[in-house]
Amino acid sequence: MALIYYVTQIQFEFGAIQLLKQECQRVGIGKPLIVTDQGVKAAGILQKALDALPGMAVAVFDQTPSNPTEAAVRAAVAVYHAQGCDGLIAVGGGSAIDCAKGVAIAATHEGPLTHYATIEGGSPRITERVAPLIAVPTTSGTGSEVARGAILIVDDHRKLGFHSWHLVPKAAICDPELTLGLPARLTAATGMDAVAHCMETFMAPAFNPPADGIALDGLARAWAHIERATTDGSDREARFNLMSASMQGAMAFQKGLGAVHSLSHSLGGVNPLLHHGTLNAMFLPAVVRFNAQAESIRKERRLDRMAQAMGLASGGDIPDALRDMNARLGLPTGLGAMGVQADWFGKIVTGALADHCHKTNPRVASAGEYEALLAESL
C-alpha cells in the first residue's frame, strides 16, 4: 500500500476503498454526505462506498450533472443541512469531486457561489470553514482528488474556476479497481484529460522543477498505457498507471495550465454537454504547435523532453502523434464532429481570454490567435 503525502494524504492501491471509514475517522467526519452521480450509482460503485462505511449514518446526493452547476451545488447543500452532515465524500469523476468542492464552500460560506470564483477575486474569501472532503475518483483524468481547484458552471452560465488550498481534499482514496468497468470512450476521454494536464503543466513557464518532474513521469505513464486501458478495460497494470498519471497531472498543475484549458473551459460553458477531456484532446495538437515558438519552450527544449517521455523522435512529432492517438482511441476527428460551429467562436474567445488559465500559457494568445486555434481544431 503506497501512502503518499504531497498536497494531501493519498491511499493508492487496488482495494483502497476499504479504507474509507478509517479516513473519515482520521479527518473527523461523523456523518458524511456522499456526492455522486447516476452513472456511478448504476455501476455499483456507490454501493461499494456505502459498504465500506459500516455503522455510519450516511446521506447521499446522486444528481451531479456531467458538468457540475451552481444549481446542483444548491440542491446538495440542502441535503447536507437537512441531514445534519459534517463532511463530504465525493465518489465519481471530476464532476462529482468538483460538485462536492462547491458544496464544501456553499454549505459553510454566505452568498452566491460566484462570489468565491477565482476571476472574481474570490479565492481569499474561501476560508478554513469549508466542509472537510474525502475524494474517491472513479475515472482517471481530472485528478481533482489532489487539486485545490474546482470548475463549476454558475447561474449566469459561465464556467468558472474556484481555487483555494482549503479545497484540497483531506484524503484521496485512489482505487484503480473502481475504473475496471469504465467504458472505452470514457476511458479514452478522461485519459486524454490526464495527458493534457501533464503536457500543459510541463509547458507552463513558471519555475517549478518538482512539478515538471511529476508531470513528465505522469505523461510517460499515461501515453504508454492509455491505449491499453481503452482497448482492454480489465488490464490492471494499465488502469493502475493511468490512475497514477491522472493523480500526478493534478499534483503538478498547481504550476499552471494554458490555452488548451482556457478554450475547453470556455467552450464547456457555451455547451455544457461537451465532455471536458474530449475537448482537451481536440485542442492539444493545435496548442502544442502554437506553443512551439515560445521562448521558454525553445530555450529549455520542452517539446523534445516531452517527446522523449512519449517515445517520439522529436518535439515536432507531437501534434501528429496526438491526432493519431485520438483516432486510435475512437475520439472525434475534431470539434466539428462534436457539433461545434464557427459562429460560436466569438463567445468562446471571450471566455478564453477571461479564463484563469489564459495567462499561464507560455505564449499568451490574442483574440485572433484563439480564433486560429479554434479553426485549426474544428
GROMACS .gro file of C-alpha atoms in nm:
model
  378
    1MET     CA    1   0.000   0.000   0.000
    2ALA     CA    2   0.160   0.326  -0.113
    3LEU     CA    3   0.100   0.611   0.132
    4ILE     CA    4   0.187   0.937  -0.039
    5TYR     CA    5   0.183   1.276   0.129
    6TYR     CA    6   0.226   1.558  -0.116
    7VAL     CA    7  -0.054   1.814  -0.112
    8THR     CA    8  -0.274   1.575   0.082
    9GLN     CA    9  -0.278   1.218   0.212
   10ILE     CA   10  -0.332   0.962  -0.064
   11GLN     CA   11  -0.417   0.595  -0.029
   12PHE     CA   12  -0.328   0.433  -0.363
   13GLU     CA   13  -0.386   0.064  -0.427
   14PHE     CA   14  -0.636  -0.188  -0.558
   15GLY     CA   15  -0.900  -0.223  -0.286
   16ALA     CA   16  -0.814   0.109  -0.120
   17ILE     CA   17  -1.184   0.197  -0.092
   18GLN     CA   18  -1.195  -0.033   0.211
   19LEU     CA   19  -1.006   0.241   0.397
   20LEU     CA   20  -1.291   0.489   0.357
   21LYS     CA   21  -1.427   0.460   0.712
   22GLN     CA   22  -1.074   0.481   0.855
   23GLU     CA   23  -1.014   0.803   0.662
   24CYS     CA   24  -1.347   0.951   0.778
   25GLN     CA   25  -1.244   0.884   1.137
   26ARG     CA   26  -0.898   1.030   1.078
   27VAL     CA   27  -1.030   1.361   0.941
   28GLY     CA   28  -1.322   1.384   1.184
   29ILE     CA   29  -1.621   1.317   0.961
   30GLY     CA   30  -1.903   1.153   1.159
   31LYS     CA   31  -2.196   1.184   0.918
   32PRO     CA   32  -2.088   1.228   0.558
   33LEU     CA   33  -2.286   1.337   0.254
   34ILE     CA   34  -2.177   1.127  -0.042
   35VAL     CA   35  -2.181   1.337  -0.361
   36THR     CA   36  -2.203   1.120  -0.671
   37ASP     CA   37  -2.398   1.074  -0.994
   38GLN     CA   38  -2.637   0.831  -1.154
   39GLY     CA   39  -2.369   0.658  -1.362
   40VAL     CA   40  -2.158   0.577  -1.056
   41LYS     CA   41  -2.470   0.453  -0.879
   42ALA     CA   42  -2.573   0.234  -1.175
   43ALA     CA   43  -2.222   0.086  -1.195
   44GLY     CA   44  -2.249  -0.034  -0.834
   45ILE     CA   45  -1.962   0.185  -0.712
   46LEU     CA   46  -2.180   0.392  -0.479
   47GLN     CA   47  -2.279   0.069  -0.306
   48LYS     CA   48  -1.912  -0.023  -0.265
   49ALA     CA   49  -1.858   0.309  -0.087
   50LEU     CA   50  -2.160   0.254   0.136
   51ASP     CA   51  -2.041  -0.099   0.218
   52ALA     CA   52  -1.706   0.049   0.325
   53LEU     CA   53  -1.882   0.265   0.586
   54PRO     CA   54  -2.040   0.007   0.820
   55GLY     CA   55  -2.221   0.151   1.117
   56MET     CA   56  -2.205   0.510   0.992
   57ALA     CA   57  -2.508   0.727   0.918
   58VAL     CA   58  -2.469   0.841   0.558
   59ALA     CA   59  -2.667   1.077   0.332
   60VAL     CA   60  -2.646   1.062  -0.048
   61PHE     CA   61  -2.677   1.320  -0.325
   62ASP     CA   62  -2.666   1.136  -0.659
   63GLN     CA   63  -2.778   1.405  -0.902
   64THR     CA   64  -2.444   1.555  -1.008
   65PRO     CA   65  -2.467   1.657  -1.378
   66SER     CA   66  -2.188   1.581  -1.625
   67ASN     CA   67  -2.072   1.942  -1.590
   68PRO     CA   68  -2.150   2.045  -1.230
   69THR     CA   69  -2.365   2.353  -1.185
   70GLU     CA   70  -2.440   2.602  -0.913
   71ALA     CA   71  -2.796   2.466  -0.910
   72ALA     CA   72  -2.667   2.115  -0.833
   73VAL     CA   73  -2.447   2.257  -0.557
   74ARG     CA   74  -2.752   2.426  -0.401
   75ALA     CA   75  -2.951   2.103  -0.416
   76ALA     CA   76  -2.670   1.909  -0.248
   77VAL     CA   77  -2.627   2.176   0.020
   78ALA     CA   78  -2.996   2.142   0.104
   79VAL     CA   79  -2.945   1.769   0.166
   80TYR     CA   80  -2.627   1.838   0.363
   81HIS     CA   81  -2.808   2.071   0.604
   82ALA     CA   82  -3.132   1.872   0.621
   83GLN     CA   83  -2.946   1.553   0.715
   84GLY     CA   84  -2.713   1.722   0.965
   85CYS     CA   85  -2.395   1.622   0.781
   86ASP     CA   86  -2.050   1.728   0.897
   87GLY     CA   87  -1.837   1.637   0.596
   88LEU     CA   88  -1.835   1.520   0.236
   89ILE     CA   89  -1.728   1.214   0.039
   90ALA     CA   90  -1.709   1.263  -0.338
   91VAL     CA   91  -1.740   0.936  -0.530
   92GLY     CA   92  -1.705   0.977  -0.904
   93GLY     CA   93  -1.511   1.157  -1.173
   94GLY     CA   94  -1.411   1.519  -1.178
   95SER     CA   95  -1.774   1.631  -1.197
   96ALA     CA   96  -1.870   1.474  -0.864
   97ILE     CA   97  -1.550   1.584  -0.694
   98ASP     CA   98  -1.582   1.942  -0.820
   99CYS     CA   99  -1.950   1.949  -0.724
  100ALA     CA  100  -1.852   1.837  -0.373
  101LYS     CA  101  -1.594   2.117  -0.355
  102GLY     CA  102  -1.870   2.361  -0.445
  103VAL     CA  103  -2.080   2.214  -0.164
  104ALA     CA  104  -1.785   2.247   0.074
  105ILE     CA  105  -1.785   2.621   0.005
  106ALA     CA  106  -2.158   2.688  -0.018
  107ALA     CA  107  -2.251   2.487   0.292
  108THR     CA  108  -2.023   2.697   0.510
  109HIS     CA  109  -1.998   3.039   0.339
  110GLU     CA  110  -2.259   3.307   0.273
  111GLY     CA  111  -2.360   3.448  -0.062
  112PRO     CA  112  -2.372   3.323  -0.422
  113LEU     CA  113  -2.105   3.084  -0.543
  114THR     CA  114  -1.978   3.340  -0.796
  115HIS     CA  115  -1.853   3.550  -0.502
  116TYR     CA  116  -1.581   3.284  -0.448
  117ALA     CA  117  -1.472   3.238  -0.813
  118THR     CA  118  -1.104   3.297  -0.886
  119ILE     CA  119  -1.155   3.554  -1.162
  120GLU     CA  120  -1.393   3.745  -0.933
  121GLY     CA  121  -1.117   3.775  -0.671
  122GLY     CA  122  -1.289   3.512  -0.461
  123SER     CA  123  -1.002   3.282  -0.363
  124PRO     CA  124  -0.914   3.472  -0.041
  125ARG     CA  125  -1.281   3.457   0.059
  126ILE     CA  126  -1.267   3.078   0.083
  127THR     CA  127  -1.165   3.002   0.441
  128GLU     CA  128  -1.077   2.710   0.663
  129ARG     CA  129  -1.450   2.683   0.742
  130VAL     CA  130  -1.502   2.472   0.427
  131ALA     CA  131  -1.659   2.135   0.496
  132PRO     CA  132  -1.399   1.855   0.512
  133LEU     CA  133  -1.388   1.643   0.197
  134ILE     CA  134  -1.264   1.295   0.108
  135ALA     CA  135  -1.237   1.221  -0.265
  136VAL     CA  136  -1.273   0.877  -0.425
  137PRO     CA  137  -1.209   0.907  -0.801
  138THR     CA  138  -1.377   0.658  -1.033
  139THR     CA  139  -1.213   0.783  -1.354
  140SER     CA  140  -0.852   0.855  -1.446
  141GLY     CA  141  -0.846   1.205  -1.583
  142THR     CA  142  -0.912   1.517  -1.382
  143GLY     CA  143  -0.704   1.441  -1.073
  144SER     CA  144  -0.941   1.665  -0.877
  145GLU     CA  145  -0.885   1.439  -0.575
  146VAL     CA  146  -0.546   1.606  -0.516
  147ALA     CA  147  -0.618   1.952  -0.657
  148ARG     CA  148  -0.701   2.282  -0.494
  149GLY     CA  149  -0.946   2.385  -0.765
  150ALA     CA  150  -1.293   2.310  -0.896
  151ILE     CA  151  -1.464   2.405  -1.221
  152LEU     CA  152  -1.835   2.487  -1.192
  153ILE     CA  153  -2.098   2.640  -1.419
  154VAL     CA  154  -2.254   2.926  -1.225
  155ASP     CA  155  -2.605   3.064  -1.263
  156ASP     CA  156  -2.507   3.314  -1.534
  157HIS     CA  157  -2.379   3.018  -1.745
  158ARG     CA  158  -2.009   3.097  -1.712
  159LYS     CA  159  -1.779   2.802  -1.644
  160LEU     CA  160  -1.558   2.933  -1.365
  161GLY     CA  161  -1.266   2.811  -1.157
  162PHE     CA  162  -1.263   2.811  -0.777
  163HIS     CA  163  -0.919   2.781  -0.617
  164SER     CA  164  -0.805   2.760  -0.258
  165TRP     CA  165  -0.570   2.535  -0.063
  166HIS     CA  166  -0.865   2.490   0.174
  167LEU     CA  167  -1.043   2.298  -0.107
  168VAL     CA  168  -0.780   2.025  -0.131
  169PRO     CA  169  -0.949   1.704  -0.012
  170LYS     CA  170  -0.835   1.592   0.332
  171ALA     CA  171  -0.779   1.246   0.186
  172ALA     CA  172  -0.772   1.092  -0.160
  173ILE     CA  173  -0.858   0.725  -0.198
  174CYS     CA  174  -0.726   0.613  -0.536
  175ASP     CA  175  -0.850   0.262  -0.607
  176PRO     CA  176  -0.780   0.157  -0.969
  177GLU     CA  177  -1.024  -0.132  -0.924
  178LEU     CA  178  -1.309   0.120  -0.940
  179THR     CA  179  -1.211   0.203  -1.301
  180LEU     CA  180  -1.204  -0.153  -1.435
  181GLY     CA  181  -1.558  -0.131  -1.573
  182LEU     CA  182  -1.522   0.215  -1.724
  183PRO     CA  183  -1.645   0.226  -2.088
  184ALA     CA  184  -1.378   0.257  -2.357
  185ARG     CA  185  -1.488   0.602  -2.477
  186LEU     CA  186  -1.487   0.745  -2.125
  187THR     CA  187  -1.152   0.580  -2.052
  188ALA     CA  188  -1.007   0.745  -2.363
  189ALA     CA  189  -1.157   1.090  -2.297
  190THR     CA  190  -1.059   1.104  -1.930
  191GLY     CA  191  -0.717   0.959  -2.007
  192MET     CA  192  -0.651   1.235  -2.260
  193ASP     CA  193  -0.751   1.482  -1.990
  194ALA     CA  194  -0.464   1.344  -1.781
  195VAL     CA  195  -0.231   1.371  -2.082
  196ALA     CA  196  -0.337   1.734  -2.129
  197HIS     CA  197  -0.273   1.816  -1.763
  198CYS     CA  198   0.077   1.671  -1.775
  199MET     CA  199   0.165   1.839  -2.105
  200GLU     CA  200   0.024   2.183  -2.026
  201THR     CA  201   0.185   2.183  -1.683
  202PHE     CA  202   0.523   2.097  -1.834
  203MET     CA  203   0.487   2.370  -2.098
  204ALA     CA  204   0.378   2.637  -1.847
  205PRO     CA  205   0.662   2.887  -1.795
  206ALA     CA  206   0.662   2.911  -1.415
  207PHE     CA  207   0.969   2.780  -1.231
  208ASN     CA  208   0.871   2.460  -1.053
  209PRO     CA  209   1.113   2.168  -1.114
  210PRO     CA  210   0.925   1.924  -0.886
  211ALA     CA  211   0.604   1.984  -1.081
  212ASP     CA  212   0.794   1.938  -1.408
  213GLY     CA  213   0.933   1.603  -1.292
  214ILE     CA  214   0.596   1.478  -1.175
  215ALA     CA  215   0.432   1.591  -1.499
  216LEU     CA  216   0.690   1.420  -1.723
  217ASP     CA  217   0.661   1.091  -1.536
  218GLY     CA  218   0.281   1.118  -1.548
  219LEU     CA  219   0.292   1.185  -1.922
  220ALA     CA  220   0.510   0.878  -1.978
  221ARG     CA  221   0.270   0.659  -1.779
  222ALA     CA  222  -0.041   0.796  -1.950
  223TRP     CA  223   0.099   0.777  -2.303
  224ALA     CA  224   0.223   0.420  -2.255
  225HIS     CA  225  -0.099   0.289  -2.102
  226ILE     CA  226  -0.399   0.486  -2.231
  227GLU     CA  227  -0.445   0.274  -2.543
  228ARG     CA  228  -0.412  -0.049  -2.346
  229ALA     CA  229  -0.665   0.065  -2.087
  230THR     CA  230  -0.908   0.173  -2.359
  231THR     CA  231  -0.873  -0.149  -2.560
  232ASP     CA  232  -0.888  -0.382  -2.259
  233GLY     CA  233  -1.070  -0.227  -1.966
  234SER     CA  234  -0.967  -0.516  -1.740
  235ASP     CA  235  -0.591  -0.453  -1.787
  236ARG     CA  236  -0.498  -0.392  -1.425
  237GLU     CA  237  -0.148  -0.264  -1.494
  238ALA     CA  238  -0.281  -0.013  -1.747
  239ARG     CA  239  -0.557   0.102  -1.511
  240PHE     CA  240  -0.308   0.143  -1.226
  241ASN     CA  241  -0.070   0.355  -1.433
  242LEU     CA  242  -0.346   0.565  -1.588
  243MET     CA  243  -0.488   0.648  -1.244
  244SER     CA  244  -0.138   0.740  -1.129
  245ALA     CA  245  -0.094   0.967  -1.432
  246SER     CA  246  -0.423   1.137  -1.353
  247MET     CA  247  -0.319   1.197  -0.993
  248GLN     CA  248   0.027   1.320  -1.099
  249GLY     CA  249  -0.112   1.562  -1.356
  250ALA     CA  250  -0.321   1.732  -1.089
  251MET     CA  251  -0.037   1.731  -0.837
  252ALA     CA  252   0.173   1.912  -1.095
  253PHE     CA  253  -0.078   2.155  -1.242
  254GLN     CA  254  -0.059   2.376  -0.937
  255LYS     CA  255   0.220   2.522  -1.154
  256GLY     CA  256  -0.035   2.637  -1.412
  257LEU     CA  257  -0.213   2.515  -1.725
  258GLY     CA  258  -0.266   2.703  -2.052
  259ALA     CA  259  -0.456   2.766  -2.373
  260VAL     CA  260  -0.595   2.413  -2.402
  261HIS     CA  261  -0.783   2.462  -2.078
  262SER     CA  262  -0.874   2.825  -2.147
  263LEU     CA  263  -1.052   2.710  -2.461
  264SER     CA  264  -1.208   2.395  -2.319
  265HIS     CA  265  -1.335   2.574  -2.008
  266SER     CA  266  -1.494   2.843  -2.224
  267LEU     CA  267  -1.643   2.603  -2.478
  268GLY     CA  268  -1.774   2.384  -2.196
  269GLY     CA  269  -1.963   2.687  -2.068
  270VAL     CA  270  -2.108   2.757  -2.415
  271ASN     CA  271  -2.227   2.395  -2.443
  272PRO     CA  272  -2.223   2.212  -2.108
  273LEU     CA  273  -2.297   1.879  -2.278
  274LEU     CA  274  -1.947   1.863  -2.428
  275HIS     CA  275  -1.701   1.643  -2.236
  276HIS     CA  276  -1.406   1.835  -2.092
  277GLY     CA  277  -1.144   1.566  -2.152
  278THR     CA  278  -1.255   1.519  -2.513
  279LEU     CA  279  -1.229   1.894  -2.571
  280ASN     CA  280  -0.876   1.893  -2.430
  281ALA     CA  281  -0.785   1.614  -2.671
  282MET     CA  282  -0.918   1.817  -2.963
  283PHE     CA  283  -0.723   2.132  -2.869
  284LEU     CA  284  -0.390   1.974  -2.774
  285PRO     CA  285  -0.238   1.932  -3.124
  286ALA     CA  286  -0.301   2.294  -3.227
  287VAL     CA  287  -0.189   2.439  -2.893
  288VAL     CA  288   0.134   2.235  -2.884
  289ARG     CA  289   0.214   2.362  -3.234
  290PHE     CA  290   0.132   2.720  -3.126
  291ASN     CA  291   0.347   2.691  -2.813
  292ALA     CA  292   0.649   2.562  -3.006
  293GLN     CA  293   0.752   2.922  -3.082
  294ALA     CA  294   0.752   3.034  -2.717
  295GLU     CA  295   1.094   3.142  -2.592
  296SER     CA  296   1.076   2.928  -2.276
  297ILE     CA  297   0.977   2.622  -2.481
  298ARG     CA  298   1.267   2.661  -2.724
  299LYS     CA  299   1.528   2.758  -2.465
  300GLU     CA  300   1.454   2.462  -2.238
  301ARG     CA  301   1.376   2.214  -2.520
  302ARG     CA  302   1.047   2.135  -2.355
  303LEU     CA  303   0.882   1.976  -2.658
  304ASP     CA  304   1.180   1.747  -2.716
  305ARG     CA  305   1.172   1.644  -2.349
  306MET     CA  306   0.801   1.563  -2.374
  307ALA     CA  307   0.868   1.371  -2.695
  308GLN     CA  308   1.127   1.160  -2.514
  309ALA     CA  309   0.870   1.071  -2.246
  310MET     CA  310   0.627   0.975  -2.522
  311GLY     CA  311   0.879   0.763  -2.713
  312LEU     CA  312   0.887   1.004  -3.010
  313ALA     CA  313   1.189   1.117  -3.210
  314SER     CA  314   1.142   1.493  -3.164
  315GLY     CA  315   0.907   1.759  -3.033
  316GLY     CA  316   0.790   1.832  -3.384
  317ASP     CA  317   0.629   1.488  -3.394
  318ILE     CA  318   0.396   1.559  -3.101
  319PRO     CA  319   0.097   1.725  -3.275
  320ASP     CA  320   0.060   1.445  -3.532
  321ALA     CA  321   0.114   1.181  -3.261
  322LEU     CA  322  -0.168   1.336  -3.059
  323ARG     CA  323  -0.403   1.335  -3.360
  324ASP     CA  324  -0.311   0.973  -3.434
  325MET     CA  325  -0.371   0.872  -3.072
  326ASN     CA  326  -0.711   1.043  -3.069
  327ALA     CA  327  -0.805   0.846  -3.381
  328ARG     CA  328  -0.684   0.513  -3.240
  329LEU     CA  329  -0.880   0.578  -2.920
  330GLY     CA  330  -1.200   0.638  -3.117
  331LEU     CA  331  -1.231   1.004  -3.016
  332PRO     CA  332  -1.384   1.263  -3.255
  333THR     CA  333  -1.180   1.387  -3.550
  334GLY     CA  334  -1.225   1.748  -3.439
  335LEU     CA  335  -1.458   1.999  -3.280
  336GLY     CA  336  -1.687   1.991  -3.585
  337ALA     CA  337  -1.757   1.623  -3.523
  338MET     CA  338  -1.872   1.724  -3.173
  339GLY     CA  339  -2.122   1.974  -3.312
  340VAL     CA  340  -1.916   2.288  -3.253
  341GLN     CA  341  -1.986   2.562  -3.509
  342ALA     CA  342  -1.772   2.851  -3.628
  343ASP     CA  343  -2.035   3.107  -3.530
  344TRP     CA  344  -1.966   3.013  -3.165
  345PHE     CA  345  -1.606   3.132  -3.190
  346GLY     CA  346  -1.665   3.487  -3.067
  347LYS     CA  347  -1.825   3.373  -2.744
  348ILE     CA  348  -1.560   3.102  -2.692
  349VAL     CA  349  -1.275   3.350  -2.740
  350THR     CA  350  -1.429   3.597  -2.496
  351GLY     CA  351  -1.447   3.325  -2.231
  352ALA     CA  352  -1.095   3.201  -2.304
  353LEU     CA  353  -0.945   3.547  -2.263
  354ALA     CA  354  -1.109   3.575  -1.919
  355ASP     CA  355  -1.019   3.224  -1.805
  356HIS     CA  356  -0.776   3.172  -1.516
  357CYS     CA  357  -0.552   2.953  -1.737
  358HIS     CA  358  -0.511   3.216  -2.010
  359LYS     CA  359  -0.205   3.394  -1.871
  360THR     CA  360  -0.012   3.081  -1.769
  361ASN     CA  361   0.030   2.958  -2.127
  362PRO     CA  362   0.390   3.000  -2.250
  363ARG     CA  363   0.256   3.220  -2.532
  364VAL     CA  364  -0.027   3.445  -2.416
  365ALA     CA  365  -0.275   3.419  -2.703
  366SER     CA  366  -0.456   3.715  -2.857
  367ALA     CA  367  -0.820   3.700  -2.961
  368GLY     CA  368  -0.713   3.640  -3.320
  369GLU     CA  369  -0.476   3.361  -3.219
  370TYR     CA  370  -0.752   3.192  -3.018
  371GLU     CA  371  -0.974   3.208  -3.326
  372ALA     CA  372  -0.699   3.048  -3.531
  373LEU     CA  373  -0.658   2.769  -3.273
  374LEU     CA  374  -1.033   2.706  -3.284
  375ALA     CA  375  -1.032   2.695  -3.665
  376GLU     CA  376  -0.739   2.453  -3.667
  377SER     CA  377  -0.916   2.229  -3.414
  378LEU     CA  378  -1.252   2.234  -3.592
   0.00000   0.00000   0.00000
